Coordinates of C-alpha atoms in Angstrom, one line a residue:
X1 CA 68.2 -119.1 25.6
X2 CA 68.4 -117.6 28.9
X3 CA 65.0 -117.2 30.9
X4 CA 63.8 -113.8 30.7
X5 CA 63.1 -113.1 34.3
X6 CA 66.1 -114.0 35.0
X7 CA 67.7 -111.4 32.6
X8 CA 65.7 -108.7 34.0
X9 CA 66.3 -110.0 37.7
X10 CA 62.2 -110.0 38.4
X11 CA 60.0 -112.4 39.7
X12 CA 57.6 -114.2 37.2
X13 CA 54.6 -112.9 38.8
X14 CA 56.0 -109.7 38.6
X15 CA 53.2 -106.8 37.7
X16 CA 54.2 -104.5 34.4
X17 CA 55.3 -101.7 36.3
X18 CA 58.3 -103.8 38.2
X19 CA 58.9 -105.5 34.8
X20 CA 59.7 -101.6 33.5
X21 CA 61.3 -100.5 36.7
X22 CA 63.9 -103.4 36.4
X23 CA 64.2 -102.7 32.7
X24 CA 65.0 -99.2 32.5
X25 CA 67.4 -99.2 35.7
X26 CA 69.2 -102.2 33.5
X27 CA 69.0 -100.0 30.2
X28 CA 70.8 -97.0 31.7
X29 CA 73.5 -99.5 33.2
X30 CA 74.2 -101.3 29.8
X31 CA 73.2 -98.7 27.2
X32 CA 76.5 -98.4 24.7
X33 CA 76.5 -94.6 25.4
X34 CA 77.0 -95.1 28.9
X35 CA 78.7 -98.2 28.6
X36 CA 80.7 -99.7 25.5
X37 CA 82.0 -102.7 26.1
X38 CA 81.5 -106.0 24.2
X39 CA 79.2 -107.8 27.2
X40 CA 77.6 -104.9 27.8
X41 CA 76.2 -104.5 24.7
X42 CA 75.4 -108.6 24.6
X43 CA 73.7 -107.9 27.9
X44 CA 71.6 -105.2 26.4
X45 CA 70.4 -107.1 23.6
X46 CA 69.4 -109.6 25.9
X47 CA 67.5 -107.5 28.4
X48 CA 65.9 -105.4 25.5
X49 CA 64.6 -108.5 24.0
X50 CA 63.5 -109.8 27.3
X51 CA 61.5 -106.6 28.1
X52 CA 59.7 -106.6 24.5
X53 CA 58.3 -109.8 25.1
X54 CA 57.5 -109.8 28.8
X55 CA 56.1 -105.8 28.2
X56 CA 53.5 -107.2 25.7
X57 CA 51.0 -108.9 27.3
X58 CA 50.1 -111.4 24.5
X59 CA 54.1 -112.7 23.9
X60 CA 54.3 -113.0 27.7
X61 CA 51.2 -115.4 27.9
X62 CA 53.2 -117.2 25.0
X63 CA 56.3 -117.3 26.7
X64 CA 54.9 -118.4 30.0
X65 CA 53.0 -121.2 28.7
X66 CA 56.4 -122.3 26.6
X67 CA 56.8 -120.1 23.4
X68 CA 58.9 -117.6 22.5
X69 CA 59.4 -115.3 18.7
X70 CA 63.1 -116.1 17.4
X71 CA 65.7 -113.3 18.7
X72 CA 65.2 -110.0 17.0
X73 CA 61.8 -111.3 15.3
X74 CA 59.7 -109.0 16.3
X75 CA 58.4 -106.5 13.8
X76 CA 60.9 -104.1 12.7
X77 CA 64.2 -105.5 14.8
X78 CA 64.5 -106.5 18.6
X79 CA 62.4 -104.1 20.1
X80 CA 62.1 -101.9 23.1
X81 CA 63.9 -98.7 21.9
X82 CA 61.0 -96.9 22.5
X83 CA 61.5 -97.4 26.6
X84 CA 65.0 -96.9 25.9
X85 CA 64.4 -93.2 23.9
X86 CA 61.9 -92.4 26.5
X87 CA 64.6 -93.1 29.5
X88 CA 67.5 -91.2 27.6
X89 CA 65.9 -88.9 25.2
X90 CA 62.1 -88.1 26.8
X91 CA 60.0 -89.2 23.9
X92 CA 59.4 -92.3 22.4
X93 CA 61.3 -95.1 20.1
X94 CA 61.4 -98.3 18.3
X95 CA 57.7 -99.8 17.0
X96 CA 56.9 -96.3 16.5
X97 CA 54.2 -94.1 18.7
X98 CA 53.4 -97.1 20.5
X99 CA 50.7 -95.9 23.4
X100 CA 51.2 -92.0 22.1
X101 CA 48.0 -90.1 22.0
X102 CA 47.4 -86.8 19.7
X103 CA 47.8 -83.7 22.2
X104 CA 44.6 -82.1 23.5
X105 CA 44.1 -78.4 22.6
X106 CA 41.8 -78.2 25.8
X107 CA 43.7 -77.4 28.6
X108 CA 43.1 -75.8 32.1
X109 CA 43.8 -72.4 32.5
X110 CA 46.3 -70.1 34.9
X111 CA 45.5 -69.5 37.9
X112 CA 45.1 -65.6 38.9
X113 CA 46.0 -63.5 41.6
X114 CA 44.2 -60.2 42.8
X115 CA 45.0 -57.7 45.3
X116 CA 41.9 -56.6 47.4
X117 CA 41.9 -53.6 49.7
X118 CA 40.0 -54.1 53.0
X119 CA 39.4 -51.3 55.9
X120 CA 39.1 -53.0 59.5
X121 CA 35.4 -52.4 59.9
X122 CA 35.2 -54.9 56.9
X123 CA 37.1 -56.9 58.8
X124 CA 34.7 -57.0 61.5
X125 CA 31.5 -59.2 60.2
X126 CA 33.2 -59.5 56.7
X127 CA 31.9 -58.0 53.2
X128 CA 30.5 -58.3 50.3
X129 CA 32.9 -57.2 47.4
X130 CA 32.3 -57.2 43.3
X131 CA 35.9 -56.6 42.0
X132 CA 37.1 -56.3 38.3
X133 CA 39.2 -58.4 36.8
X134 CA 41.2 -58.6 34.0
X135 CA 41.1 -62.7 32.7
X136 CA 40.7 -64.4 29.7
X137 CA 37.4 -65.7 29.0
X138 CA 35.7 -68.3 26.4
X139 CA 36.0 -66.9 23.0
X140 CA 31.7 -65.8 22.0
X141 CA 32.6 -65.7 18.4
X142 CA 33.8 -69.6 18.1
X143 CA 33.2 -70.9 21.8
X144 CA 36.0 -72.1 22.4
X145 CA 36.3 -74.7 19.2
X146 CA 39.2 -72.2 17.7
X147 CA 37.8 -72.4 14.1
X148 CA 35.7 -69.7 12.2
X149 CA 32.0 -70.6 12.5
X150 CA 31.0 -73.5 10.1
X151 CA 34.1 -74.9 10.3
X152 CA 36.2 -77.6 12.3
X153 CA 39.7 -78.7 12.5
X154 CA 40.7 -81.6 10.2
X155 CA 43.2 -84.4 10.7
X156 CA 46.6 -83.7 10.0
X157 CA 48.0 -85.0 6.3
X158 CA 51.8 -85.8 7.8
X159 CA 50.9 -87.8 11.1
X160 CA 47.4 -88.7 10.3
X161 CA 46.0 -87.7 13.1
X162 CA 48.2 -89.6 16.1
X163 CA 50.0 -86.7 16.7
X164 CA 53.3 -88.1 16.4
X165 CA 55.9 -89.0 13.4
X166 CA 58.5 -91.4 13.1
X167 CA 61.8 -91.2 11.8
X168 CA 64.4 -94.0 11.6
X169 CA 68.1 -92.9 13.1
X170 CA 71.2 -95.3 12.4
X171 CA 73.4 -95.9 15.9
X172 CA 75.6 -98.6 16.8
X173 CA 72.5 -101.4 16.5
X174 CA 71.5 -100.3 13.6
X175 CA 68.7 -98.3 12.5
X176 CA 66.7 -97.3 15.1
X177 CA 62.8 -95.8 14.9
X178 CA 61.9 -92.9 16.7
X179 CA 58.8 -91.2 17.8
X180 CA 58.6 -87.2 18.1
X181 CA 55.5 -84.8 18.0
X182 CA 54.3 -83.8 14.7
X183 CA 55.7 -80.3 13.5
X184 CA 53.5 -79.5 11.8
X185 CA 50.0 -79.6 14.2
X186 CA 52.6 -79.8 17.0
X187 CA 51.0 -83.3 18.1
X188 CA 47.4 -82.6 18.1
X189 CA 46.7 -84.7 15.5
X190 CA 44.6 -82.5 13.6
X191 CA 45.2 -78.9 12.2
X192 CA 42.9 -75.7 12.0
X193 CA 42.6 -74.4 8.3
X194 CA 40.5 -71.5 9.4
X195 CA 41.4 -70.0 12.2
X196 CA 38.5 -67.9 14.3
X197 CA 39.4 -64.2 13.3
X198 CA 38.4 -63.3 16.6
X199 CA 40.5 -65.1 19.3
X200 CA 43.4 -66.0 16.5
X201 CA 42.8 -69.9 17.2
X202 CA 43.1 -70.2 20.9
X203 CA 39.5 -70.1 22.0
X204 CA 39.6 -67.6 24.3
X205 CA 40.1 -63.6 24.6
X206 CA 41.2 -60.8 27.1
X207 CA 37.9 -59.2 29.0
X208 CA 37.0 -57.7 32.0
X209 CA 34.7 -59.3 33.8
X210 CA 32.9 -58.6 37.2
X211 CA 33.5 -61.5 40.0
X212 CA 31.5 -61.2 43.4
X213 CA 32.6 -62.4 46.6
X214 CA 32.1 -62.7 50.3
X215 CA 35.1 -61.9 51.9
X216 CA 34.7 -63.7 55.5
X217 CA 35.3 -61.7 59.1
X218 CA 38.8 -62.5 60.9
X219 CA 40.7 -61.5 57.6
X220 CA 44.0 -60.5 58.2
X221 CA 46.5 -58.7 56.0
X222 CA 48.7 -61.4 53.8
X223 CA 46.0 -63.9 53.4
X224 CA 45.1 -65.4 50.6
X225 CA 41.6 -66.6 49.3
X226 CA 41.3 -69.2 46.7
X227 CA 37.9 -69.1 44.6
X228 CA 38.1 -72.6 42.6
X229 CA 37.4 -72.2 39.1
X230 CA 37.1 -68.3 38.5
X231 CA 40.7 -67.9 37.5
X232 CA 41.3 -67.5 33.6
X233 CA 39.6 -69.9 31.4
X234 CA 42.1 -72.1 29.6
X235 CA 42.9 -73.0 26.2
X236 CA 40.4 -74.4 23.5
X237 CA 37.6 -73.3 25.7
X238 CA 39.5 -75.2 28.8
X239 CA 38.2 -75.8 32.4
X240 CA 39.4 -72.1 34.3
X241 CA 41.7 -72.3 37.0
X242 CA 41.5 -70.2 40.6
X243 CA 40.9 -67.0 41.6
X244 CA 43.6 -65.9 44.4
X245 CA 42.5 -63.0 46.7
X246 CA 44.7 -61.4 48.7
X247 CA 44.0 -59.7 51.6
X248 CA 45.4 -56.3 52.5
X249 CA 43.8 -54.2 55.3
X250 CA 44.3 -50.8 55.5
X251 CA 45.6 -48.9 59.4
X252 CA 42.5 -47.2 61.0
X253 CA 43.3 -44.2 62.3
X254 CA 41.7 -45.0 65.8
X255 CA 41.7 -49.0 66.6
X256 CA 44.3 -51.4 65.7
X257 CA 43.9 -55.3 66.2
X258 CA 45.3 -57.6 68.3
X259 CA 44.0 -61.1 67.4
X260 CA 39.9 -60.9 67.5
X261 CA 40.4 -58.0 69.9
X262 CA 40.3 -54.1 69.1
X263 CA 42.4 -51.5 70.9
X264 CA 41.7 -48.1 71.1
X265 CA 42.8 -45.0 73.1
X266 CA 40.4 -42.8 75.5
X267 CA 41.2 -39.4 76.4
X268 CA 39.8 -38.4 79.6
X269 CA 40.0 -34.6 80.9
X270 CA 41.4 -34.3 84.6
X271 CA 37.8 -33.3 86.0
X272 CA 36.4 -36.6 84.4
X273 CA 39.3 -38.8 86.0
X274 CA 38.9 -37.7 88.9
X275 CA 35.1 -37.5 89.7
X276 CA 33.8 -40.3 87.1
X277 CA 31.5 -39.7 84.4
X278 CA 29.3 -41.3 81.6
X279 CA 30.3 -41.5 78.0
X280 CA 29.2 -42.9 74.5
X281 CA 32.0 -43.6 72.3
X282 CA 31.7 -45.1 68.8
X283 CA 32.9 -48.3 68.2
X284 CA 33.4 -50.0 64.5
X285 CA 29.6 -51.3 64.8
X286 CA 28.0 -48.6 66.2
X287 CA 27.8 -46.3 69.5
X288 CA 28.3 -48.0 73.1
X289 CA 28.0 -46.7 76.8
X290 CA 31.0 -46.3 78.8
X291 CA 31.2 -46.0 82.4
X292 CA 34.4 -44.1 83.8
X293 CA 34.7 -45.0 87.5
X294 CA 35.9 -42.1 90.0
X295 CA 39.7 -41.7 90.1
X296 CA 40.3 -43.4 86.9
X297 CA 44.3 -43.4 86.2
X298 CA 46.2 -43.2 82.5
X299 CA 47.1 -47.1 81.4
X300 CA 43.7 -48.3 82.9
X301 CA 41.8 -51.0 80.5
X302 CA 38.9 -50.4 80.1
X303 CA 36.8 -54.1 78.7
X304 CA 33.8 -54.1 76.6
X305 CA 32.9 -57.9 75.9
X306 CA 32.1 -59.4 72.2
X307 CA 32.4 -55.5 70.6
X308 CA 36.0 -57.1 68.7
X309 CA 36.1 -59.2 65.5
X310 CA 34.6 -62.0 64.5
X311 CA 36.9 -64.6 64.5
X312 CA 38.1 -66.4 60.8
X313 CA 36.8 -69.9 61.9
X314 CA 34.0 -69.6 64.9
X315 CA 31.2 -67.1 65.9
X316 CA 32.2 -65.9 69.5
X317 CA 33.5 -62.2 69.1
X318 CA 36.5 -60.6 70.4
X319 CA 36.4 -57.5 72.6
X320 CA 37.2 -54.2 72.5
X321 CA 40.1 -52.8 75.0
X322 CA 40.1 -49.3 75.7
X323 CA 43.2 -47.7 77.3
X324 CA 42.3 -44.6 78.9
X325 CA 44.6 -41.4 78.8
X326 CA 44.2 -38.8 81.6
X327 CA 44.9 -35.5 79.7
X328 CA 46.8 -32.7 81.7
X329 CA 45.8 -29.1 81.4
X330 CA 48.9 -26.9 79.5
X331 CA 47.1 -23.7 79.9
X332 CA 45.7 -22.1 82.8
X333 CA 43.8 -18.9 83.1
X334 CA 44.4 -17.4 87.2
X335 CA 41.0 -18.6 88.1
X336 CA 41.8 -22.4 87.5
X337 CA 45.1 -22.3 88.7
X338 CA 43.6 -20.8 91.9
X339 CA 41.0 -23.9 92.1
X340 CA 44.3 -26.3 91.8
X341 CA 46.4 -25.0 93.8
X342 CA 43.8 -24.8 96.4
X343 CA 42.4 -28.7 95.6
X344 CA 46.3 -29.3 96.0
X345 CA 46.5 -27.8 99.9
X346 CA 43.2 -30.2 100.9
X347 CA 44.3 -33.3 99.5
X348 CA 48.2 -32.5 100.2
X349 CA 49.4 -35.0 97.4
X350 CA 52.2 -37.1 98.2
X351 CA 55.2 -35.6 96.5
X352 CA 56.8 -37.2 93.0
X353 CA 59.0 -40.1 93.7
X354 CA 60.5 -42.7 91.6
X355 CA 58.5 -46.1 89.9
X356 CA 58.7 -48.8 87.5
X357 CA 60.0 -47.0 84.0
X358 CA 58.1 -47.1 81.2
X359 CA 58.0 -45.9 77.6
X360 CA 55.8 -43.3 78.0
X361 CA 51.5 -44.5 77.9
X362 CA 51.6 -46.6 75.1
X363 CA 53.9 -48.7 76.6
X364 CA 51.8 -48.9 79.6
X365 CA 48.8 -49.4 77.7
X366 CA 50.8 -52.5 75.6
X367 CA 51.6 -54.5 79.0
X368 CA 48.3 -53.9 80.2
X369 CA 46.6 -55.3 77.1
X370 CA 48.7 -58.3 77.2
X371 CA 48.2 -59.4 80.8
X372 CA 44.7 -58.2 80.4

């Protein structure tokens, strides 16, 4: 009789997992669906054989030490069609449910995802939020055992509790004895006679429920939070899967936000530009002082340090850029356009010439802010 090793081409300290690997790759190759002819289906004998007693720990020992059971003695036929069912077929085979277990009716919930609506300023130092959300929760009538109260699942009559049923197919070998879940508890082993009224058997119900959160500074729009284990609650009273958060900030209508740093727009009257003044102006946390130097021009940044965000992972703020826009007078009464033209004879301004184009302030503002 050849040596079994050698039939499945493995080593004889080979661990179970290579004797498998080598078994199933040589199943496929040799199986009579795939191939038909006459020493194929010798070879497949062989190799099933070979795997059955190598796969079972106590034949192996046997055969190492110099035993072996008679071909095709093993219980029920030459075995191994339940490795060659689970490589062609996805369930099990020949020697029945060997290894199955009875399906659990605990499982771990979805996961859930929630939009959350955010204004800069939150974006600032970050938030505190208590949101609403619409989730499945343990069931309060039966927590989470799926029964009415005072009673409890019992085993199943047609699979006696493994879950699984055999049933014996004729092919080309012969008959052959498969493994399949159980119809009728659909392979949990045990069925529920009295269903809880209130959740209809799964354990769990529909709710609202109120989840709080710190949503951390540095947020930005698209980004998604993941709270572990506040998503829905899974079946049978099973462990709850994530909470998702994402992010979505809304424009302000005065700063926008480049990186940690805030932008904003100062509108300066021609009087103030020219002669300098003190102003307060009210940043996202609160009033600060602003010093306009004499002669100020439109596109000048103006930097106020650590009045930006604080970043998503570290503590040092960001700063607050402020582009400043000298505004023009449109109207004039005679008196002020006296006291211009007049301003305009004792300085004697240099008449308008051409410079660098640009799209109009913003555009001056935008390179200014970058090369900062």
């Amino acid at each position: 009789m050849a040596d079994h090793y050698e039939v499945l081409g493995v080593a004889r300290d080979a661990s179970p997992d290579d004797i498998k690997r080598a078994y199933r790759r040589l199943a496929r190759e040799l199986h009579p669906d795939v191939n038909p002819g006459e020493d194929a289906a010798e070879r497949f004998k062989l190799v099933t054989h070979a795997y059955d007693v190598l796969s079972d720990p106590d034949q192996r020992a046997r055969y190492d030490l110099g035993g072996d059971t008679a071909f095709g003695g093993a219980a029920g036929g030459f075995g191994g069609f339940s490795d060659i069912f689970e490589t062609f077929f996805g369930g099990g085979g020949g020697g029945g449910s060997r290894g199955a277990r009875p399906r659990s009716r605990r499982e771990r919930g979805q996961d859930a995802l929630v939009r959350i609506n955010l204004e800069l300023r939150d974006v600032v130092f970050g938030v505190h939020r208590d949101i609403e959300v619409d989730t499945a929760v343990v069931c309060e009538t039966c927590t989470g055992s799926c029964c009415q109260p005072g009673t409890s699942p019992v085993t199943c009559d047609i699979c006696h509790g493994t879950g699984h049923v055999q049933r014996q197919v004729r092919s080309l070998l012969g008959n052959v004895v498969t493994s399949q879940p159980c119809s009728v508890c659909q392979g949990y082993g045990t069925t529920i006679p009295y269903p809880c009224a209130t959740c209809q058997g799964q354990g769990r119900v529909r709710s609202r429920r109120t989840v709080s959160i710190d949503v951390p500074a540095g947020v930005e729009s698209g980004l998604r939070l993941q709270l572990p284990g506040s998503g829905e609650v899974g079946p049978a009273g099973g462990p709850n899967g994530d909470l998702y958060l994402e992010v979505n900030i809304a424009p302000d209508p005065v700063f926008s936000r480049d990186g940690d740093d805030l932008l904003a727009t100062l509108e300066v009257s021609m009087p103030d530009a020219i002669l300098g003044t003190d102003t307060t102006i009210d940043s996202l946390d609160g009033p600060v002082d602003l010093e306009l130097r004499a002669g100020v021009q439109s596109g000048d940044v103006l930097t106020i340090k650590g009045r930006g965000i604080t970043p998503l992972r570290g503590s040092q703020r960001g700063d607050l850029r402020v582009g400043v826009q000298v505004v023009t007078p449109t109207r004039l009464d005679h008196r002020e356009r006296a006291l211009i033209e007049e301003l305009a004879k004792r300085t004697k301004p240099a008449p308008p010439r051409l410079s660098e184009f640009h799209q109009g302030l913003f555009a001056k503002l935008r390179d200014r802010f970058r090369n900062g």
